Amino acid sequence: MENVIDVKDVWVSYDGVRVLESVNLTVKDKDFLAIIGPNGGGKSTLLKVILGLIKPDKGSVTLLGGRPTKTRKDVGYVPQYHSSNLDFPVTVWDVVLMGRLSHKGPLQRYNDEDRNAALEALKTVGMLDFKDRQIGELSGGQKQRVFIARSLVTKPKLLILDEPSTGIDSRMQKEFYELLNKLKSEIAIVMVTHDISAVSVYVDKIGCLNRKFHYHDDKEISPHDLEVSYQCPVELIAHGVPHRVLKEH
Amino acid sequence: MLEVLQYDFMRNAILAAILASIACGIIGVYVVVKKIVFISGGITHASFGGIGLGYYLGINPLFGLIPFSLFSAIIMGLVSKRAKVAEDTAIGILWSLGMALGIILIYWTPGYAPDLMTYLFGNILTVPMSDIYLMLGLDLVIILVVYAYYKHFMALCFDEEFTTVSGLSAEKLYLLLLCLIALTIVLLIKVVGIILIIALLTMPASLSRHYTNNLGKMMYLAIIFGIFFSLAGLFLSYFFDAPSGATIILSMSTVYILHFLYDGLKPKIAS
């Protein structure tokens, strides 16, 4: 099986300011990778490079075995919470069907296949009962589930989430990560977050990104790694014993 | 009061009001939900350059207006997304640039520019039958394009980034939408004039958002509101001998403001 994502020696700068420096990253089928790092560390930029939304100055990206601009339509993408227009007049059902748009030309209506895929995705995230609700009426966690459903309707091999825990209270976060845990048996997941405690339980691999990428094959982060990434001492607190991100210290 | 309907100019005015309301109901909804009122204002005002071009070339100003407004819509869309200046700064500059061009071209046109005030402030009572046919044609174009791209426009307005990742060109869709706005401006110009178009483009749509959560129903409602207010304004202007465009906008704004006052001035979802 070829790699789902292959990022090789990628460099990006905006207006002369370097944002990514020689980033190498490989994601294999059914990996669950969390990328953490400080705000402004280039996390969102890296995701945009992977999706072909930003062209790197140097280096190459292979996504699902092809060029990102060609293959990204087969990726399930959950953008940052605020990227969508949340007082927009659409129902949950409309939003989820939007995920099927990549397969539709102008004039083509949604058919039964699209509708069945949408139903199934809503069932997977446990939001079927909300299908006729206005998107703006939902809580943060519910919206996030709907956006995951939207990304699942094309049955992708890879799910990419940008700061998925923003706007969700801590109780909902647990449910949310359990949903991801359920999904990871079937697809690869890449998630970006600045919330270190959030990555806790379910991820397989963690990478720290602060311009440079520090990669871990297991999910233990050492205080040293975090310091290198965040460039300041970081207080480490372990949550959720017996699962923990951090070694006892 | 029915005797006013005997006049041809009044019949044309009513037809123009209905045809204009159809376009502004459909496109106004996109302007409101995508929050692109400012760029729409920019395209509207920059189109004055097209009016000037029409006068200068000695053709029907509407035939200068159509290509020019489409051109400024595309330029404005590209510049606002790609240039390394803030989007609103870029729009503001192009807004004035188009108007400045129009002013110079009209100044250079020998003789007096008839109907200039019509294009600035609108006069629905002077719409000739040929313009009615033009408006009908533009309405059909707008309806067909929106019918074909309804789902795509919905995705674009809701979440541009996701639309791009879905493999669609959000930029092309956005430019297509701006072109539809440009055509709507051509439709509305005789009714309320360049200066007042934005009110007609936003108020019926914003009001309709209040009564439904469905994008398609918003369009139908906005069309009904538009027809109602423009006809009401038209008759008021007839009986009070006031300029039609301004009376339409004034009666619409009065109801709009009263509506929100009645609603208790509380902050609202969307619009």
Short mmCIF file of C-alpha atoms in Angstrom, two decimals:
data_model
loop_
_atom_site.label_atom_id
_atom_site.label_comp_id
_atom_site.label_asym_id
_atom_site.label_seq_id
_atom_site.Cartn_x
_atom_site.Cartn_y
_atom_site.Cartn_z
CA MET A 1 0.00 0.00 0.00
CA GLU A 2 1.41 3.36 -0.98
CA ASN A 3 1.49 6.21 1.49
CA VAL A 4 -1.58 8.36 1.91
CA ILE A 5 0.46 11.52 2.31
CA ASP A 6 4.09 12.08 1.33
CA VAL A 7 5.56 15.48 2.11
CA LYS A 8 9.21 15.82 1.09
CA ASP A 9 11.44 18.71 2.11
CA VAL A 10 8.73 21.38 1.91
CA TRP A 11 9.60 25.07 2.41
CA VAL A 12 7.03 27.86 2.55
CA SER A 13 7.40 31.56 3.28
CA TYR A 14 4.94 34.44 3.23
CA ASP A 15 6.35 37.84 2.27
CA GLY A 16 9.85 36.73 3.15
CA VAL A 17 8.88 35.27 6.52
CA ARG A 18 9.61 31.58 6.68
CA VAL A 19 6.65 29.53 7.88
CA LEU A 20 7.71 25.98 7.05
CA GLU A 21 11.28 24.78 6.92
CA SER A 22 12.28 21.48 5.40
CA VAL A 23 9.18 19.61 6.50
CA ASN A 24 9.09 15.88 5.86
CA LEU A 25 6.00 13.88 6.70
CA THR A 26 4.61 10.49 5.79
CA VAL A 27 1.15 9.22 6.62
CA LYS A 28 0.27 5.60 5.97
CA ASP A 29 -3.11 3.97 5.59
CA LYS A 30 -5.13 4.00 8.83
CA ASP A 31 -2.62 6.16 10.69
CA PHE A 32 -4.01 8.59 13.22
CA LEU A 33 -1.60 11.52 13.37
CA ALA A 34 -1.96 14.61 15.51
CA ILE A 35 0.09 17.65 14.63
CA ILE A 36 0.53 20.02 17.55
CA GLY A 37 2.41 23.24 17.90
CA PRO A 38 2.04 26.86 18.93
CA ASN A 39 -0.28 29.25 17.13
CA GLY A 40 1.52 30.68 14.14
CA GLY A 41 3.75 27.61 14.03
CA GLY A 42 2.59 26.75 10.50
CA LYS A 43 0.04 24.03 11.26
CA SER A 44 -2.71 25.38 9.06
CA THR A 45 -0.17 26.22 6.37
CA LEU A 46 1.04 22.62 6.36
CA LEU A 47 -2.53 21.36 5.93
CA LYS A 48 -3.07 23.83 3.09
CA VAL A 49 0.12 22.65 1.41
CA ILE A 50 -1.01 19.04 1.75
CA LEU A 51 -4.36 19.98 0.16
CA GLY A 52 -2.68 21.96 -2.62
CA LEU A 53 -4.27 25.24 -1.49
CA ILE A 54 -0.79 26.73 -1.07
CA LYS A 55 2.09 25.97 -3.40
CA PRO A 56 5.33 25.34 -1.52
CA ASP A 57 8.41 27.35 -2.51
CA LYS A 58 10.37 24.15 -2.57
CA GLY A 59 9.70 20.45 -2.03
CA SER A 60 7.02 18.06 -3.14
CA VAL A 61 3.69 16.78 -1.86
CA THR A 62 2.01 13.57 -2.95
CA LEU A 63 -1.54 13.08 -1.77
CA LEU A 64 -3.30 9.74 -2.31
CA GLY A 65 -0.70 8.91 -4.93
CA GLY A 66 -1.15 12.04 -7.04
CA ARG A 67 -0.92 15.80 -7.22
CA PRO A 68 -2.94 17.43 -4.40
CA THR A 69 -4.93 19.67 -6.75
CA LYS A 70 -6.11 16.56 -8.59
CA THR A 71 -6.60 14.18 -5.67
CA ARG A 72 -7.89 16.48 -2.91
CA LYS A 73 -11.49 15.91 -3.92
CA ASP A 74 -11.11 12.39 -2.55
CA VAL A 75 -9.99 13.64 0.85
CA GLY A 76 -12.48 14.22 3.64
CA TYR A 77 -11.72 17.72 4.86
CA VAL A 78 -13.05 19.39 7.99
CA PRO A 79 -11.99 23.05 7.85
CA GLN A 80 -11.49 25.31 10.82
CA TYR A 81 -14.60 26.11 12.76
CA HIS A 82 -14.86 29.68 11.57
CA SER A 83 -14.24 29.14 7.91
CA SER A 84 -17.91 28.57 7.20
CA ASN A 85 -20.68 31.09 7.33
CA LEU A 86 -22.69 29.79 10.28
CA ASP A 87 -25.77 31.98 10.10
CA PHE A 88 -26.25 30.80 6.54
CA PRO A 89 -29.75 29.56 5.71
CA VAL A 90 -29.07 25.84 5.25
CA THR A 91 -30.13 22.70 7.06
CA VAL A 92 -27.84 19.95 8.31
CA TRP A 93 -29.08 17.84 5.40
CA ASP A 94 -28.03 20.48 2.82
CA VAL A 95 -24.60 20.78 4.42
CA VAL A 96 -23.96 17.04 4.36
CA LEU A 97 -25.10 16.73 0.75
CA MET A 98 -22.60 19.47 -0.11
CA GLY A 99 -19.91 16.84 0.42
CA ARG A 100 -21.18 15.06 -2.72
CA LEU A 101 -20.74 18.16 -4.84
CA SER A 102 -17.33 17.04 -6.09
CA HIS A 103 -19.13 14.42 -8.16
CA LYS A 104 -21.72 16.78 -9.62
CA GLY A 105 -21.63 18.99 -12.67
CA PRO A 106 -23.94 21.95 -13.25
CA LEU A 107 -27.59 20.94 -13.77
CA GLN A 108 -27.03 17.54 -12.14
CA ARG A 109 -29.38 16.97 -9.20
CA TYR A 110 -28.55 14.88 -6.17
CA ASN A 111 -29.73 11.29 -6.68
CA ASP A 112 -30.56 8.38 -4.41
CA GLU A 113 -26.94 7.35 -4.18
CA ASP A 114 -26.04 10.81 -2.86
CA ARG A 115 -28.93 10.79 -0.43
CA ASN A 116 -28.07 7.31 0.87
CA ALA A 117 -24.46 8.34 1.39
CA ALA A 118 -25.62 11.41 3.31
CA LEU A 119 -27.96 9.32 5.48
CA GLU A 120 -25.22 6.85 6.25
CA ALA A 121 -22.72 9.58 7.14
CA LEU A 122 -25.24 11.25 9.46
CA LYS A 123 -25.85 7.88 11.14
CA THR A 124 -22.10 7.36 11.60
CA VAL A 125 -21.71 10.64 13.46
CA GLY A 126 -24.99 10.18 15.35
CA MET A 127 -26.68 13.28 13.95
CA LEU A 128 -29.47 11.72 11.90
CA ASP A 129 -32.17 13.12 14.21
CA PHE A 130 -30.93 16.63 13.50
CA LYS A 131 -31.07 16.40 9.74
CA ASP A 132 -33.74 19.08 9.27
CA ARG A 133 -32.22 21.51 11.76
CA GLN A 134 -30.70 24.81 10.80
CA ILE A 135 -26.90 24.58 10.98
CA GLY A 136 -26.66 27.75 13.09
CA GLU A 137 -28.94 26.27 15.79
CA LEU A 138 -26.53 23.48 16.70
CA SER A 139 -23.94 23.48 19.46
CA GLY A 140 -20.25 23.58 18.59
CA GLY A 141 -19.82 19.83 19.03
CA GLN A 142 -22.90 19.04 16.95
CA LYS A 143 -21.74 21.29 14.13
CA GLN A 144 -18.36 19.63 14.15
CA ARG A 145 -20.08 16.23 13.78
CA VAL A 146 -22.09 17.53 10.85
CA PHE A 147 -18.90 18.76 9.17
CA ILE A 148 -17.33 15.35 9.72
CA ALA A 149 -20.42 13.75 8.16
CA ARG A 150 -20.02 16.08 5.19
CA SER A 151 -16.41 14.98 4.79
CA LEU A 152 -17.37 11.30 5.01
CA VAL A 153 -20.04 11.20 2.28
CA THR A 154 -17.47 10.52 -0.41
CA LYS A 155 -16.08 7.59 1.59
CA PRO A 156 -12.57 9.05 1.71
CA LYS A 157 -9.38 7.17 2.55
CA LEU A 158 -8.08 10.16 4.46
CA LEU A 159 -9.70 12.59 6.85
CA ILE A 160 -8.01 15.94 7.53
CA LEU A 161 -9.21 18.07 10.44
CA ASP A 162 -8.06 21.62 11.18
CA GLU A 163 -8.37 22.52 14.88
CA PRO A 164 -11.42 20.31 15.40
CA SER A 165 -11.68 20.95 19.13
CA THR A 166 -12.24 24.71 18.80
CA GLY A 167 -15.70 25.67 19.94
CA ILE A 168 -16.42 22.40 21.70
CA ASP A 169 -16.74 22.16 25.47
CA SER A 170 -14.65 19.56 27.24
CA ARG A 171 -17.49 17.10 27.80
CA MET A 172 -18.35 17.13 24.10
CA GLN A 173 -14.68 16.78 23.24
CA LYS A 174 -14.57 13.33 24.74
CA GLU A 175 -17.48 12.19 22.59
CA PHE A 176 -15.90 13.84 19.61
CA TYR A 177 -12.62 11.97 20.01
CA GLU A 178 -14.49 8.75 20.53
CA LEU A 179 -16.11 9.32 17.16
CA LEU A 180 -12.68 9.80 15.57
CA ASN A 181 -11.49 6.67 17.32
CA LYS A 182 -14.35 4.76 15.72
CA LEU A 183 -13.42 6.12 12.30
CA LYS A 184 -9.72 5.39 12.51
CA SER A 185 -10.20 1.66 12.03
CA GLU A 186 -11.18 2.41 8.44
CA ILE A 187 -9.37 5.56 7.33
CA ALA A 188 -6.23 7.56 7.97
CA ILE A 189 -6.78 10.69 10.07
CA VAL A 190 -4.59 13.78 10.26
CA MET A 191 -5.58 16.35 12.83
CA VAL A 192 -4.07 19.68 13.70
CA THR A 193 -4.51 21.23 17.13
CA HIS A 194 -2.83 23.64 19.49
CA ASP A 195 -4.50 21.97 22.43
CA ILE A 196 -1.94 19.47 23.77
CA SER A 197 -4.27 17.90 26.29
CA ALA A 198 -6.79 17.17 23.54
CA VAL A 199 -4.63 14.76 21.63
CA SER A 200 -4.37 12.53 24.65
CA VAL A 201 -5.96 9.20 24.24
CA TYR A 202 -6.60 8.04 20.75
CA VAL A 203 -3.86 9.18 18.44
CA ASP A 204 -1.13 6.83 17.27
CA LYS A 205 1.48 9.38 16.34
CA ILE A 206 2.26 12.93 17.26
CA GLY A 207 4.25 15.52 15.41
CA CYS A 208 5.28 18.91 16.77
CA LEU A 209 5.37 21.74 14.27
CA ASN A 210 6.97 25.08 14.82
CA ARG A 211 8.41 25.96 11.42
CA LYS A 212 10.30 22.68 11.62
CA PHE A 213 8.59 19.39 12.06
CA HIS A 214 9.52 17.00 14.85
CA TYR A 215 8.04 13.64 14.38
CA HIS A 216 7.33 10.80 16.79
CA ASP A 217 6.50 7.29 15.87
CA ASP A 218 4.81 6.75 19.15
CA LYS A 219 2.65 9.14 21.05
CA GLU A 220 4.96 9.91 23.90
CA ILE A 221 6.22 13.45 23.83
CA SER A 222 9.22 14.32 25.87
CA PRO A 223 9.45 17.68 27.60
CA HIS A 224 12.50 18.30 25.45
CA ASP A 225 10.52 17.87 22.20
CA LEU A 226 7.88 20.31 23.33
CA GLU A 227 10.48 22.84 24.37
CA VAL A 228 12.14 22.61 21.00
CA SER A 229 8.80 23.13 19.28
CA TYR A 230 7.33 25.79 21.47
CA GLN A 231 10.70 27.38 22.16
CA CYS A 232 9.94 27.82 25.82
CA PRO A 233 9.58 25.46 28.75
CA VAL A 234 6.17 23.83 28.69
CA GLU A 235 4.42 22.59 31.79
CA LEU A 236 3.37 19.02 31.17
CA ILE A 237 0.20 17.77 32.71
CA ALA A 238 -1.13 14.33 31.98
CA HIS A 239 -4.86 13.83 31.72
CA GLY A 240 -7.08 10.81 31.73
CA VAL A 241 -5.10 8.16 33.53
CA PRO A 242 -4.62 5.35 32.57
CA HIS A 243 -4.34 6.78 29.05
CA ARG A 244 -1.74 9.44 28.93
CA VAL A 245 0.25 11.36 26.40
CA LEU A 246 3.16 11.93 28.61
CA LYS A 247 5.51 9.75 30.53
CA GLU A 248 5.17 9.93 34.25
CA HIS A 249 7.38 12.67 35.51
CA MET B 1 -56.66 55.15 -9.43
CA LEU B 2 -56.90 52.43 -12.09
CA GLU B 3 -57.01 54.99 -14.87
CA VAL B 4 -53.22 55.45 -14.54
CA LEU B 5 -52.83 51.95 -15.97
CA GLN B 6 -54.11 53.15 -19.33
CA TYR B 7 -50.88 54.94 -19.96
CA ASP B 8 -48.18 53.00 -21.80
CA PHE B 9 -45.44 54.45 -19.64
CA MET B 10 -47.24 53.16 -16.55
CA ARG B 11 -47.64 49.69 -18.02
CA ASN B 12 -43.96 49.61 -18.89
CA ALA B 13 -43.10 50.87 -15.43
CA ILE B 14 -45.04 48.02 -13.82
CA LEU B 15 -43.40 45.46 -16.10
CA ALA B 16 -39.97 46.94 -15.34
CA ALA B 17 -40.65 46.81 -11.60
CA ILE B 18 -41.60 43.14 -11.82
CA LEU B 19 -38.66 42.16 -14.04
CA ALA B 20 -36.19 44.07 -11.85
CA SER B 21 -37.60 42.47 -8.68
CA ILE B 22 -37.07 38.97 -10.08
CA ALA B 23 -33.36 39.56 -10.67
CA CYS B 24 -32.78 41.44 -7.45
CA GLY B 25 -34.71 38.84 -5.44
CA ILE B 26 -32.56 35.98 -6.70
CA ILE B 27 -29.17 37.68 -6.77
CA GLY B 28 -29.86 39.87 -3.73
CA VAL B 29 -30.12 36.71 -1.64
CA TYR B 30 -26.56 35.73 -2.61
CA VAL B 31 -25.33 39.27 -1.95
CA VAL B 32 -26.84 39.17 1.53
CA VAL B 33 -25.91 35.65 2.62
CA LYS B 34 -22.38 35.82 1.21
CA LYS B 35 -21.98 39.31 2.72
CA ILE B 36 -20.65 40.83 -0.48
CA VAL B 37 -22.62 44.06 -0.30
CA PHE B 38 -19.50 46.20 -0.55
CA ILE B 39 -18.11 44.58 -3.68
CA SER B 40 -21.61 44.74 -5.19
CA GLY B 41 -21.66 48.48 -4.44
CA GLY B 42 -18.24 48.73 -6.07
CA ILE B 43 -19.38 46.99 -9.27
CA THR B 44 -22.51 49.16 -9.34
CA HIS B 45 -20.67 52.46 -9.11
CA ALA B 46 -17.78 51.44 -11.33
CA SER B 47 -20.38 50.61 -14.00
CA PHE B 48 -20.93 54.33 -14.38
CA GLY B 49 -17.85 54.15 -16.59
CA GLY B 50 -19.93 52.01 -18.96
CA ILE B 51 -22.67 54.63 -19.09
CA GLY B 52 -20.03 57.22 -19.96
CA LEU B 53 -18.63 54.92 -22.63
CA GLY B 54 -22.08 54.52 -24.16
CA TYR B 55 -22.57 58.30 -24.36
CA TYR B 56 -19.09 58.83 -25.75
CA LEU B 57 -19.59 56.23 -28.50
CA GLY B 58 -23.06 57.57 -29.22
CA ILE B 59 -24.78 54.23 -28.57
CA ASN B 60 -27.54 53.30 -26.11
CA PRO B 61 -25.76 53.69 -22.74
CA LEU B 62 -27.12 50.28 -21.69
CA PHE B 63 -24.98 48.68 -24.40
CA GLY B 64 -21.94 50.41 -22.95
CA LEU B 65 -23.05 49.37 -19.49
CA ILE B 66 -23.38 45.61 -20.06
CA PRO B 67 -19.81 44.84 -21.18
CA PHE B 68 -18.34 47.42 -18.84
CA SER B 69 -20.13 46.13 -15.73
CA LEU B 70 -19.17 42.51 -16.56
CA PHE B 71 -15.59 43.65 -17.06
CA SER B 72 -15.47 45.56 -13.79
CA ALA B 73 -17.05 42.61 -11.96
CA ILE B 74 -14.28 40.29 -13.16
CA ILE B 75 -11.50 42.80 -12.50
CA MET B 76 -12.85 43.56 -9.06
CA GLY B 77 -13.22 39.86 -8.22
CA LEU B 78 -9.68 39.06 -9.32
CA VAL B 79 -8.04 42.10 -7.76
CA SER B 80 -9.84 41.76 -4.44
CA LYS B 81 -8.77 38.10 -4.12
CA ARG B 82 -5.29 38.22 -5.58
CA ALA B 83 -3.77 41.67 -5.08
CA LYS B 84 -1.54 42.23 -2.08
CA VAL B 85 -3.77 44.97 -0.72
CA ALA B 86 -6.74 44.60 1.60
CA GLU B 87 -9.88 43.52 -0.24
CA ASP B 88 -11.95 46.55 0.79
CA THR B 89 -9.18 48.96 -0.20
CA ALA B 90 -8.97 47.40 -3.67
CA ILE B 91 -12.74 47.56 -4.09
CA GLY B 92 -12.87 51.18 -2.91
CA ILE B 93 -10.23 52.22 -5.44
CA LEU B 94 -11.89 50.47 -8.40
CA TRP B 95 -15.26 51.87 -7.30
CA SER B 96 -14.02 55.44 -7.77
CA LEU B 97 -11.89 54.62 -10.79
CA GLY B 98 -14.94 53.48 -12.78
CA MET B 99 -16.91 56.55 -11.80
CA ALA B 100 -14.04 58.87 -12.69
CA LEU B 101 -13.82 57.27 -16.15
CA GLY B 102 -17.53 57.81 -16.64
CA ILE B 103 -17.38 61.46 -15.63
CA ILE B 104 -14.52 62.19 -18.04
CA LEU B 105 -16.14 60.34 -20.95
CA ILE B 106 -19.42 62.21 -20.46
CA TYR B 107 -17.54 65.52 -20.23
CA TRP B 108 -15.82 64.76 -23.54
CA THR B 109 -19.08 63.83 -25.23
CA PRO B 110 -20.16 66.79 -27.35
CA GLY B 111 -23.44 68.39 -26.40
CA TYR B 112 -25.75 67.61 -23.54
CA ALA B 113 -26.01 64.10 -22.10
CA PRO B 114 -29.73 63.38 -22.03
CA ASP B 115 -31.12 61.03 -19.35
CA LEU B 116 -27.92 61.19 -17.34
CA MET B 117 -29.96 61.72 -14.19
CA THR B 118 -32.01 58.63 -15.09
CA TYR B 119 -28.93 56.45 -14.82
CA LEU B 120 -27.85 58.01 -11.56
CA PHE B 121 -31.21 58.20 -9.78
CA GLY B 122 -33.48 56.02 -11.91
CA ASN B 123 -36.76 56.86 -13.54
CA ILE B 124 -39.00 53.88 -13.96
CA LEU B 125 -41.54 56.01 -15.85
CA THR B 126 -39.23 56.41 -18.84
CA VAL B 127 -38.45 52.75 -19.54
CA PRO B 128 -39.10 52.08 -23.27
CA MET B 129 -40.40 48.75 -24.56
CA SER B 130 -36.95 47.88 -25.96
CA ASP B 131 -35.52 48.03 -22.44
CA ILE B 132 -38.31 45.77 -21.21
CA TYR B 133 -37.21 43.11 -23.72
CA LEU B 134 -33.61 43.54 -22.63
CA MET B 135 -34.63 43.14 -18.99
CA LEU B 136 -36.63 40.02 -19.84
CA GLY B 137 -33.60 38.53 -21.60
CA LEU B 138 -31.28 39.29 -18.68
CA ASP B 139 -33.77 37.78 -16.23
CA LEU B 140 -33.80 34.57 -18.27
CA VAL B 141 -29.99 34.41 -18.28
CA ILE B 142 -29.88 34.91 -14.51
CA ILE B 143 -32.58 32.31 -13.83
CA LEU B 144 -30.91 29.72 -16.09
CA VAL B 145 -27.45 30.16 -14.58
CA VAL B 146 -28.75 30.06 -11.01
CA TYR B 147 -30.84 26.97 -11.85
CA ALA B 148 -27.75 25.22 -13.22
CA TYR B 149 -25.38 26.26 -10.43
CA TYR B 150 -27.72 26.46 -7.45
CA LYS B 151 -25.89 23.78 -5.43
CA HIS B 152 -22.48 25.14 -6.38
CA PHE B 153 -23.36 28.68 -5.38
CA MET B 154 -24.79 27.41 -2.11
CA ALA B 155 -21.53 25.64 -1.29
CA LEU B 156 -19.48 28.66 -2.38
CA CYS B 157 -21.43 31.04 -0.16
CA PHE B 158 -21.42 28.66 2.79
CA ASP B 159 -17.80 27.53 2.81
CA GLU B 160 -15.39 28.65 0.12
CA GLU B 161 -12.44 26.62 1.37
CA PHE B 162 -14.39 23.38 1.44
CA THR B 163 -15.72 24.11 -2.04
CA THR B 164 -12.15 24.40 -3.33
CA VAL B 165 -11.04 21.20 -1.64
CA SER B 166 -14.06 19.47 -3.23
CA GLY B 167 -12.31 19.98 -6.53
CA LEU B 168 -14.42 22.94 -7.71
CA SER B 169 -12.89 26.24 -8.70
CA ALA B 170 -14.22 28.59 -6.04
CA GLU B 171 -12.64 31.51 -7.88
CA LYS B 172 -14.45 30.82 -11.15
CA LEU B 173 -17.74 30.32 -9.33
CA TYR B 174 -17.21 33.58 -7.45
CA LEU B 175 -16.49 35.44 -10.67
CA LEU B 176 -19.60 33.92 -12.25
CA LEU B 177 -21.64 35.14 -9.30
CA LEU B 178 -20.14 38.63 -9.60
CA CYS B 179 -21.05 38.63 -13.31
CA LEU B 180 -24.64 37.82 -12.39
CA ILE B 181 -24.55 40.76 -9.98
CA ALA B 182 -23.30 42.94 -12.85
CA LEU B 183 -26.23 41.84 -15.04
CA THR B 184 -28.64 42.51 -12.18
CA ILE B 185 -27.25 46.03 -11.93
CA VAL B 186 -28.04 46.56 -15.62
CA LEU B 187 -31.60 45.42 -14.91
CA LEU B 188 -32.02 47.69 -11.92
CA ILE B 189 -30.40 50.82 -13.24
CA LYS B 190 -33.49 52.30 -14.92
CA VAL B 191 -35.62 51.52 -11.89
CA VAL B 192 -33.66 53.15 -9.07
CA GLY B 193 -30.38 54.36 -10.60
CA ILE B 194 -26.76 53.63 -9.70
CA ILE B 195 -26.87 55.55 -6.43
CA LEU B 196 -29.79 53.59 -4.99
CA ILE B 197 -29.26 50.09 -6.38
CA ILE B 198 -27.64 48.63 -3.27
CA ALA B 199 -30.79 49.25 -1.22
CA LEU B 200 -32.91 47.34 -3.72
CA LEU B 201 -30.36 44.54 -3.88
CA THR B 202 -30.16 44.04 -0.11
CA MET B 203 -33.44 45.00 1.56
CA PRO B 204 -35.88 42.45 0.08
CA ALA B 205 -33.33 39.64 0.58
CA SER B 206 -32.47 40.66 4.11
CA LEU B 207 -36.15 40.94 5.00
CA SER B 208 -36.86 37.50 3.56
CA ARG B 209 -34.07 35.95 5.68
CA HIS B 210 -36.27 36.84 8.60
CA TYR B 211 -39.12 34.65 7.46
CA THR B 212 -37.38 31.53 6.23
CA ASN B 213 -34.30 29.41 6.79
CA ASN B 214 -34.29 28.07 3.26
CA LEU B 215 -32.17 29.65 0.56
CA GLY B 216 -34.60 28.90 -2.29
CA LYS B 217 -37.63 30.16 -0.36
CA MET B 218 -35.67 33.29 0.51
CA MET B 219 -35.42 34.00 -3.22
CA TYR B 220 -39.17 33.62 -3.82
CA LEU B 221 -39.97 35.79 -0.81
CA ALA B 222 -37.43 38.43 -1.82
CA ILE B 223 -39.00 38.60 -5.29
CA ILE B 224 -42.46 39.09 -3.77
CA PHE B 225 -41.17 41.78 -1.39
CA GLY B 226 -39.36 43.47 -4.26
CA ILE B 227 -42.45 43.53 -6.49
CA PHE B 228 -44.66 44.75 -3.66
CA PHE B 229 -42.36 47.57 -2.60
CA SER B 230 -41.44 48.75 -6.05
CA LEU B 231 -45.09 48.88 -7.12
CA ALA B 232 -46.10 50.58 -3.87
CA GLY B 233 -43.27 53.09 -4.36
CA LEU B 234 -44.28 53.60 -7.97
CA PHE B 235 -47.87 54.48 -7.07
CA LEU B 236 -46.80 56.66 -4.15
CA SER B 237 -44.46 58.56 -6.45
CA TYR B 238 -47.31 59.04 -8.92
CA PHE B 239 -49.71 60.41 -6.33
CA PHE B 240 -47.18 62.55 -4.46
CA ASP B 241 -45.36 63.65 -7.58
CA ALA B 242 -41.99 62.47 -6.20
CA PRO B 243 -39.06 60.84 -8.05
CA SER B 244 -39.90 57.14 -8.50
CA GLY B 245 -36.53 55.58 -7.62
CA ALA B 246 -36.15 57.47 -4.38
CA THR B 247 -39.78 56.86 -3.43
CA ILE B 248 -39.37 53.11 -3.97
CA ILE B 249 -36.28 53.03 -1.76
CA LEU B 250 -37.84 55.30 0.85
CA SER B 251 -41.01 53.22 1.18
CA MET B 252 -38.96 50.03 1.33
CA SER B 253 -36.59 51.42 3.96
CA THR B 254 -39.48 52.68 6.06
CA VAL B 255 -41.05 49.24 6.23
CA TYR B 256 -37.64 47.63 6.75
CA ILE B 257 -36.77 49.90 9.67
CA LEU B 258 -40.24 49.61 11.23
CA HIS B 259 -40.00 45.85 10.92
CA PHE B 260 -36.80 45.77 12.93
CA LEU B 261 -38.06 48.31 15.46
CA TYR B 262 -41.14 46.15 15.95
CA ASP B 263 -38.90 43.16 16.47
CA GLY B 264 -37.51 44.86 19.53
CA LEU B 265 -34.14 45.91 18.12
CA LYS B 266 -32.61 42.73 19.45
CA PRO B 267 -29.56 41.35 17.66
CA LYS B 268 -30.62 38.95 14.96
CA ILE B 269 -29.52 35.82 13.27
CA ALA B 270 -28.03 36.65 9.93
CA SER B 271 -29.02 39.10 7.25
#
